């Protein structure tokens, strides 16, 4: 499995961009990078995923380096409701065809006034 | 739109008692289904996944079992609970069609406490 490394915690001022880094130096060529977040006591929420190109949706942008060894999740205008644990995950295809997501401990993002 | 339901939201059970947690998905057919567990202060661990009715893959040896009696129903069970089975149990689904990079979508989980 390709492992990911994230900072344990980060702070961000409300209204500013939150940039969450992730290292995945052992990623294979066909493995996607996924980002999820988990607000306390809730199930993880899917944010975005990508393979090589940068991606953007209504929630966030994902910037993947050219060598694919790291990526950054960008929340352009963080709000208090974005306070959560953010997980960077590299997918591993399960033996039976199911997609296996290996969750680490993630980054606790605190958005403050 | 697709929705995923898990129940109960919280459960307190004595050691040695049986367990049955249920998960259902609406708004899609033939999904991949998954059971995860999250121990306190730790990341999620995949327990089981299913690509179809009656097809279950186990990721880790444990005291639990899973079944998929219907296309959109996934059940997590145990005959005798252990203290170590305490945790936050999450069900997830993903599309099967197309490429294998479909994201998984999670339910709100069941918080299980064993006494």
Short mmCIF file of N, CA and C in Angstrom, two decimals, chain B residues 59-108:
data_model
loop_
_atom_site.label_atom_id
_atom_site.label_comp_id
_atom_site.label_asym_id
_atom_site.label_seq_id
_atom_site.Cartn_x
_atom_site.Cartn_y
_atom_site.Cartn_z
N UNK B 59 -11.03 -8.32 5.38
CA UNK B 59 -9.71 -7.71 5.31
C UNK B 59 -8.84 -8.03 6.52
N UNK B 60 -9.45 -8.27 7.65
CA UNK B 60 -8.67 -8.56 8.85
C UNK B 60 -9.34 -9.68 9.64
N UNK B 61 -8.55 -10.57 10.24
CA UNK B 61 -9.15 -11.62 11.09
C UNK B 61 -9.75 -10.98 12.34
N UNK B 62 -10.96 -11.44 12.68
CA UNK B 62 -11.62 -10.76 13.79
C UNK B 62 -12.81 -11.58 14.27
N UNK B 63 -13.48 -11.00 15.23
CA UNK B 63 -14.63 -11.62 15.87
C UNK B 63 -15.93 -11.29 15.15
N UNK B 64 -15.86 -10.62 14.03
CA UNK B 64 -17.06 -10.15 13.35
C UNK B 64 -17.25 -10.87 12.02
N UNK B 65 -18.47 -10.81 11.51
CA UNK B 65 -18.77 -11.34 10.19
C UNK B 65 -19.69 -10.38 9.48
N UNK B 66 -19.78 -10.50 8.16
CA UNK B 66 -20.64 -9.63 7.37
C UNK B 66 -21.46 -10.48 6.41
N UNK B 67 -22.62 -9.96 6.06
CA UNK B 67 -23.47 -10.64 5.08
C UNK B 67 -24.16 -9.60 4.21
N UNK B 68 -24.50 -10.02 3.01
CA UNK B 68 -25.21 -9.15 2.06
C UNK B 68 -26.37 -9.96 1.49
N UNK B 69 -27.48 -9.99 2.21
CA UNK B 69 -28.63 -10.78 1.77
C UNK B 69 -29.39 -10.18 0.60
N UNK B 70 -29.29 -8.87 0.44
CA UNK B 70 -29.94 -8.19 -0.69
C UNK B 70 -28.96 -7.21 -1.32
N UNK B 71 -29.29 -6.76 -2.50
CA UNK B 71 -28.36 -5.94 -3.28
C UNK B 71 -27.89 -4.70 -2.52
N UNK B 72 -28.81 -4.05 -1.79
CA UNK B 72 -28.46 -2.80 -1.15
C UNK B 72 -28.49 -2.88 0.37
N UNK B 73 -28.28 -4.08 0.90
CA UNK B 73 -28.30 -4.29 2.33
C UNK B 73 -27.02 -4.99 2.77
N UNK B 74 -26.40 -4.42 3.79
CA UNK B 74 -25.13 -4.97 4.27
C UNK B 74 -25.23 -5.06 5.79
N UNK B 75 -24.94 -6.23 6.34
CA UNK B 75 -25.13 -6.46 7.76
C UNK B 75 -23.81 -6.87 8.40
N UNK B 76 -23.52 -6.30 9.54
CA UNK B 76 -22.34 -6.64 10.33
C UNK B 76 -22.81 -7.36 11.58
N UNK B 77 -22.21 -8.52 11.87
CA UNK B 77 -22.71 -9.35 12.97
C UNK B 77 -21.58 -9.89 13.83
N UNK B 78 -21.97 -10.30 15.02
CA UNK B 78 -21.08 -11.04 15.89
C UNK B 78 -21.93 -11.97 16.76
N UNK B 79 -21.42 -13.15 17.05
CA UNK B 79 -22.14 -14.07 17.94
C UNK B 79 -21.88 -13.74 19.39
N UNK B 80 -20.63 -13.30 19.69
CA UNK B 80 -20.27 -12.95 21.06
C UNK B 80 -19.32 -11.77 21.04
N UNK B 81 -19.78 -10.65 21.52
CA UNK B 81 -18.97 -9.45 21.50
C UNK B 81 -17.84 -9.49 22.53
N UNK B 82 -16.71 -8.90 22.14
CA UNK B 82 -15.57 -8.73 23.03
C UNK B 82 -15.41 -7.25 23.37
N UNK B 83 -14.70 -6.97 24.45
CA UNK B 83 -14.45 -5.57 24.80
C UNK B 83 -13.75 -4.84 23.65
N UNK B 84 -12.87 -5.53 22.95
CA UNK B 84 -12.11 -4.92 21.86
C UNK B 84 -12.96 -4.59 20.63
N UNK B 85 -14.22 -5.01 20.65
CA UNK B 85 -15.11 -4.69 19.52
C UNK B 85 -15.71 -3.29 19.64
N UNK B 86 -15.44 -2.63 20.74
CA UNK B 86 -15.94 -1.25 20.89
C UNK B 86 -15.36 -0.37 19.80
N UNK B 87 -16.15 0.60 19.33
CA UNK B 87 -15.65 1.52 18.31
C UNK B 87 -16.77 2.15 17.53
N UNK B 88 -16.38 2.88 16.52
CA UNK B 88 -17.31 3.60 15.65
C UNK B 88 -17.34 2.82 14.34
N UNK B 89 -18.49 2.27 13.98
CA UNK B 89 -18.62 1.42 12.80
C UNK B 89 -19.30 2.20 11.68
N UNK B 90 -18.65 2.18 10.55
CA UNK B 90 -19.11 2.96 9.40
C UNK B 90 -19.35 2.06 8.21
N UNK B 91 -20.46 2.29 7.56
CA UNK B 91 -20.79 1.61 6.30
C UNK B 91 -20.57 2.60 5.17
N UNK B 92 -20.13 2.11 4.03
CA UNK B 92 -19.91 2.98 2.88
C UNK B 92 -20.32 2.25 1.60
N UNK B 93 -20.59 3.02 0.56
CA UNK B 93 -20.91 2.43 -0.74
C UNK B 93 -20.12 3.17 -1.82
N UNK B 94 -19.96 2.50 -2.97
CA UNK B 94 -19.38 3.16 -4.13
C UNK B 94 -20.00 2.56 -5.39
N UNK B 95 -19.97 3.32 -6.47
CA UNK B 95 -20.41 2.79 -7.75
C UNK B 95 -19.45 1.71 -8.19
N UNK B 96 -19.98 0.75 -8.93
CA UNK B 96 -19.13 -0.30 -9.45
C UNK B 96 -18.80 -0.05 -10.93
N UNK B 97 -19.67 0.62 -11.63
CA UNK B 97 -19.49 0.76 -13.07
C UNK B 97 -18.37 1.73 -13.39
N UNK B 98 -17.85 1.60 -14.57
CA UNK B 98 -16.79 2.50 -15.00
C UNK B 98 -15.45 2.12 -14.40
N UNK B 99 -14.56 3.05 -14.31
CA UNK B 99 -13.22 2.77 -13.78
C UNK B 99 -13.29 2.51 -12.29
N UNK B 100 -12.23 1.97 -11.76
CA UNK B 100 -12.22 1.57 -10.35
C UNK B 100 -11.82 2.69 -9.42
N UNK B 101 -11.95 3.94 -9.85
CA UNK B 101 -11.55 5.03 -8.97
C UNK B 101 -12.74 5.72 -8.33
N UNK B 102 -13.88 5.05 -8.32
CA UNK B 102 -15.07 5.67 -7.75
C UNK B 102 -14.89 5.93 -6.25
N UNK B 103 -15.22 7.12 -5.77
CA UNK B 103 -15.08 7.40 -4.33
C UNK B 103 -16.13 6.65 -3.53
N UNK B 104 -15.84 6.46 -2.27
CA UNK B 104 -16.78 5.84 -1.36
C UNK B 104 -17.54 6.92 -0.59
N UNK B 105 -18.80 6.60 -0.30
CA UNK B 105 -19.66 7.54 0.41
C UNK B 105 -20.13 6.87 1.69
N UNK B 106 -19.97 7.57 2.80
CA UNK B 106 -20.16 6.96 4.11
C UNK B 106 -21.48 7.33 4.75
N UNK B 107 -21.97 6.41 5.58
CA UNK B 107 -23.09 6.70 6.44
C UNK B 107 -22.65 7.44 7.69
N UNK B 108 -23.57 7.69 8.60
CA UNK B 108 -23.28 8.45 9.81
C UNK B 108 -22.74 7.59 10.94
#
